[in-house]
PDB file of C-alpha atoms in Angstrom:
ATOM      1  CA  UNK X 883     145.033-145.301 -19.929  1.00 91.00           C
ATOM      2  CA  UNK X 884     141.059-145.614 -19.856  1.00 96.00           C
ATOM      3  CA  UNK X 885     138.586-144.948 -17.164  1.00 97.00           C
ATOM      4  CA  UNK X 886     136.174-147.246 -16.279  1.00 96.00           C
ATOM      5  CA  UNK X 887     133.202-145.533 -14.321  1.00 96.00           C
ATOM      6  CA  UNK X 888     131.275-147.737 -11.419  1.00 94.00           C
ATOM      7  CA  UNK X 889     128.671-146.344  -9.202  1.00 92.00           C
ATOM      8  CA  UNK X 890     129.042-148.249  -6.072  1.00 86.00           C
ATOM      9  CA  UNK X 891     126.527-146.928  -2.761  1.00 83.00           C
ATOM     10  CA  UNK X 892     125.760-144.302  -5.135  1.00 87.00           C
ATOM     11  CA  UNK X 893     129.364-142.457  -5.341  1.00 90.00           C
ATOM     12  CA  UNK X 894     130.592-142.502  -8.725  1.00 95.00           C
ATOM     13  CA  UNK X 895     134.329-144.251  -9.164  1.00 95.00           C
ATOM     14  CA  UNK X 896     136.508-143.819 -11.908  1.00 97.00           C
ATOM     15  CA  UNK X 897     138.607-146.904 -11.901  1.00 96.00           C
ATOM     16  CA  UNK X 898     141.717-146.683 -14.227  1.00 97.00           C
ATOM     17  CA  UNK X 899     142.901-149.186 -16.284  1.00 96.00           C
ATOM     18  CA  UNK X 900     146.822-148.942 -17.304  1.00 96.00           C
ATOM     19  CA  UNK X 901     149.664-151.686 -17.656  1.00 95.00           C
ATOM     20  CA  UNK X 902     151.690-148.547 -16.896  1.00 96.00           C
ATOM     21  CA  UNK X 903     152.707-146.614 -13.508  1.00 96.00           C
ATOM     22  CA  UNK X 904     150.305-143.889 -13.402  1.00 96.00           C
ATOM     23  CA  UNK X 905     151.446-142.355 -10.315  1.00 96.00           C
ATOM     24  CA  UNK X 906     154.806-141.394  -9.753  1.00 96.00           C
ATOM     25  CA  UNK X 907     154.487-138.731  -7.388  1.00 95.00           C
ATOM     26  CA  UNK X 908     152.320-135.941  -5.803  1.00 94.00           C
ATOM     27  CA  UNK X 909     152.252-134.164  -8.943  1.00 95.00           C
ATOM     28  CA  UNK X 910     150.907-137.239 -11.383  1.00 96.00           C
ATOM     29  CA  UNK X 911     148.675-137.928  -8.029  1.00 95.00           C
ATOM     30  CA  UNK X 912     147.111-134.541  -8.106  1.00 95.00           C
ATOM     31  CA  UNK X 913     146.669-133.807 -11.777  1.00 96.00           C
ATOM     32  CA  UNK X 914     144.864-137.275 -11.872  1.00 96.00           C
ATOM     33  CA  UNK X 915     142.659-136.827  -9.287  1.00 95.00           C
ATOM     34  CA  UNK X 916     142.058-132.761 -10.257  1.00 94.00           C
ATOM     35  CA  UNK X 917     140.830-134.413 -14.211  1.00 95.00           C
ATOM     36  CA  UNK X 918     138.408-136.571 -12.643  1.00 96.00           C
ATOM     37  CA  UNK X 919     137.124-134.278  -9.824  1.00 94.00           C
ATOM     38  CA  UNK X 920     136.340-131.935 -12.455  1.00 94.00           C
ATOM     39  CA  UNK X 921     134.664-134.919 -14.111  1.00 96.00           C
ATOM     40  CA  UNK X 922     132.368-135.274 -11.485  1.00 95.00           C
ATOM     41  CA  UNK X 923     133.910-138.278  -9.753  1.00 96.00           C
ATOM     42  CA  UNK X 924     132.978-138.714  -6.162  1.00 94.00           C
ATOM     43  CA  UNK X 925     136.483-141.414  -5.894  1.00 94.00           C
ATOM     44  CA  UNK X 926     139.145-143.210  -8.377  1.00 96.00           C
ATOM     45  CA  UNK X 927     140.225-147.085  -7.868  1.00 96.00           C
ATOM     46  CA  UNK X 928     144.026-147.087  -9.075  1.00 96.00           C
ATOM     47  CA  UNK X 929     145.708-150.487  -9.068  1.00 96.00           C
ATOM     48  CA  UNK X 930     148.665-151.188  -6.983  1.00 95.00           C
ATOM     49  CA  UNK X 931     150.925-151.681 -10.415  1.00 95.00           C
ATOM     50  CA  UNK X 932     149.990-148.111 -11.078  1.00 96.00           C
ATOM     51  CA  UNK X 933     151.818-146.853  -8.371  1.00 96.00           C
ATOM     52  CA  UNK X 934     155.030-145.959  -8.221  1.00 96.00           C
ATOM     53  CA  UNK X 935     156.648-148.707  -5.706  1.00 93.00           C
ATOM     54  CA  UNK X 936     158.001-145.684  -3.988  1.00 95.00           C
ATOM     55  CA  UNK X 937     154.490-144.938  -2.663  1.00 94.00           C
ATOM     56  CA  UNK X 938     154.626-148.187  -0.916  1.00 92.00           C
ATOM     57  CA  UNK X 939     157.783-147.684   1.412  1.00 93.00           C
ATOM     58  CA  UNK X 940     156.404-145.155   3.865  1.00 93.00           C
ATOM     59  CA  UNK X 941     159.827-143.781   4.375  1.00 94.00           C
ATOM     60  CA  UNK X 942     159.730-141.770   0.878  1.00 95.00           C
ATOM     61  CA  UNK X 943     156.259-139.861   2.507  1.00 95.00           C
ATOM     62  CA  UNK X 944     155.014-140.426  -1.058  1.00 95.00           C
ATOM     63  CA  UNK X 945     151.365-142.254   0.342  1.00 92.00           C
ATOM     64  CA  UNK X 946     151.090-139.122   3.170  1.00 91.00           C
ATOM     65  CA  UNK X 947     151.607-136.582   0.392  1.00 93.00           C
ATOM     66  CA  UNK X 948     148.453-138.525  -1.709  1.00 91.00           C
ATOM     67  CA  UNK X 949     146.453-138.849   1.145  1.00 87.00           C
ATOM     68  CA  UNK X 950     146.820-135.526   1.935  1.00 90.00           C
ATOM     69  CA  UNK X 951     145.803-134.248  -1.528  1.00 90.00           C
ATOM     70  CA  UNK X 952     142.949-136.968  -1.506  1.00 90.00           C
ATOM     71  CA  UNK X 953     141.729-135.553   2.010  1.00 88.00           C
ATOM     72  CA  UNK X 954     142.159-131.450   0.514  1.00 90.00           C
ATOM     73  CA  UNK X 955     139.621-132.452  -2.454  1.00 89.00           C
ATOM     74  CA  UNK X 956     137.463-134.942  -0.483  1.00 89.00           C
ATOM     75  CA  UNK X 957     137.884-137.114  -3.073  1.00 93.00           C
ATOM     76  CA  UNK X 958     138.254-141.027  -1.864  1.00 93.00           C
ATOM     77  CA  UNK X 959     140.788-143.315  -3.317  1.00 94.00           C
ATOM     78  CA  UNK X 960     141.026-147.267  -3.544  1.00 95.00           C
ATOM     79  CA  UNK X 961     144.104-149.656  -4.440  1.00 95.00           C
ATOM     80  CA  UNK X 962     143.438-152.570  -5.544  1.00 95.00           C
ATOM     81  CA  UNK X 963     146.331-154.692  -5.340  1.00 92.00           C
ATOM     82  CA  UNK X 964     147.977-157.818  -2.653  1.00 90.00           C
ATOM     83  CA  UNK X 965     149.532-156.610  -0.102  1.00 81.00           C
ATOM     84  CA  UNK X 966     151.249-159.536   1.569  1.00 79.00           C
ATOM     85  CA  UNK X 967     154.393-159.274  -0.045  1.00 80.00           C
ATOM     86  CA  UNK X 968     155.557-156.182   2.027  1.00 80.00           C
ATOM     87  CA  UNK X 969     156.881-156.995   4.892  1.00 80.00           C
ATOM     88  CA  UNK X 970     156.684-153.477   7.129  1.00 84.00           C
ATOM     89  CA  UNK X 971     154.977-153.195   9.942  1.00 87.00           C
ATOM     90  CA  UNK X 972     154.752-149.561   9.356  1.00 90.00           C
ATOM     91  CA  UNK X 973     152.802-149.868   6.034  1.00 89.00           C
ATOM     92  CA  UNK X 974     150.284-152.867   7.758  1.00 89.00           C
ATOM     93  CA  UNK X 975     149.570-150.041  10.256  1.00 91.00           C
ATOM     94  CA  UNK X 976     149.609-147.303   7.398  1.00 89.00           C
ATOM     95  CA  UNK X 977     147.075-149.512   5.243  1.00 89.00           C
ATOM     96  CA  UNK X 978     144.925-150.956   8.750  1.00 88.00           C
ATOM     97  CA  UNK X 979     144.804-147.303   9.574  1.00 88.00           C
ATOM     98  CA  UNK X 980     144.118-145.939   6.004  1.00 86.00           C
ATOM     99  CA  UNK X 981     141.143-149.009   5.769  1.00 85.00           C
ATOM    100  CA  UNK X 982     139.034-147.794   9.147  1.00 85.00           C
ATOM    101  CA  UNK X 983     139.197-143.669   8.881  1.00 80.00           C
ATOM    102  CA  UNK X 984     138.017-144.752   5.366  1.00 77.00           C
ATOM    103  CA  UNK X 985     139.075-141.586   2.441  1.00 80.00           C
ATOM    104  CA  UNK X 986     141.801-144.292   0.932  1.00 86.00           C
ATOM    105  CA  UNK X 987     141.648-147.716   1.402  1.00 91.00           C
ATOM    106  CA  UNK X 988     143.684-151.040   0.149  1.00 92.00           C
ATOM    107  CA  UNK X 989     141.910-153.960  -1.057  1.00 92.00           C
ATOM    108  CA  UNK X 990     142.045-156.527  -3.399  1.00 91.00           C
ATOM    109  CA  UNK X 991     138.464-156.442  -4.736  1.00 89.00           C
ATOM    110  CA  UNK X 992     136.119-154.415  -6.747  1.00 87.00           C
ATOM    111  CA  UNK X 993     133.921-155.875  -3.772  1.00 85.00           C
ATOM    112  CA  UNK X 994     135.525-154.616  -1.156  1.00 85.00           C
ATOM    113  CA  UNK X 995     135.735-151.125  -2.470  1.00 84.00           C
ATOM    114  CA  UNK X 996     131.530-151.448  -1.938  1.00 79.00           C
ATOM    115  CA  UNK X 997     131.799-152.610   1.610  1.00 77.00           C
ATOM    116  CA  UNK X 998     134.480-149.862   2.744  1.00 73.00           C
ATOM    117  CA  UNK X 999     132.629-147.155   1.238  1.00 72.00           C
ATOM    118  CA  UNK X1000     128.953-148.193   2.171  1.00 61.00           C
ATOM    119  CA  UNK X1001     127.555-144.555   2.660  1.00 48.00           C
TER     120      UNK X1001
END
């Protein structure tokens, strides 16, 4: 795993780079996102094949848990990934919900991480 800092709207992102699952539950969540708050990051940018798929079917409560731990440190998260291939309505809400009160947000861009976090 490596970290790849960006400064986008002048928060500092760590964004990590791994072909392996990073997060596979609140635990791996929180000790990753403790390391880099202590780092000084304002936010991380995980990639959807980081994630357990577990975090992805709501049922599990795997994302809420994350979110929650995210929302406890302030710190903001963003997965990059495609999200088109799941088919539940409840995680299209979770992620159109997640995308406007803005703390963790899905997208599929480096880009789009600028425009949902313009401070």
């Amino acid at each position: 795993m490596t970290i790849q800092p960006h400064d986008i709207n002048a928060l500092r992102f760590a964004e990590i780079i791994s072909n392996e699952t990073v997060v596979t539950d609140a635990e791996t969540a929180l000790d990753l996102l403790g390391s880099l708050y202590y780092e000084g990051y304002d936010g991380i940018i995980l990639h959807q094949k980081n994630l357990t798929p577990e975090f992805f079917d709501l049922r599990t409560g795997l994302a809420g848990e994350v979110l929650q731990k995210f929302s406890n440190y302030k710190m903001r998260l963003a997965i990059l990934g495609e999200y088109e291939k799941y088919e539940s309505k409840s995680l299209s809400d979770f992620i159109r919900e997640s995308n406007r009160a803005g703390r963790m947000v899905f997208v599929s861009s480096l880009k789009e991480v600028a425009s949902l976090f313009n401070i």
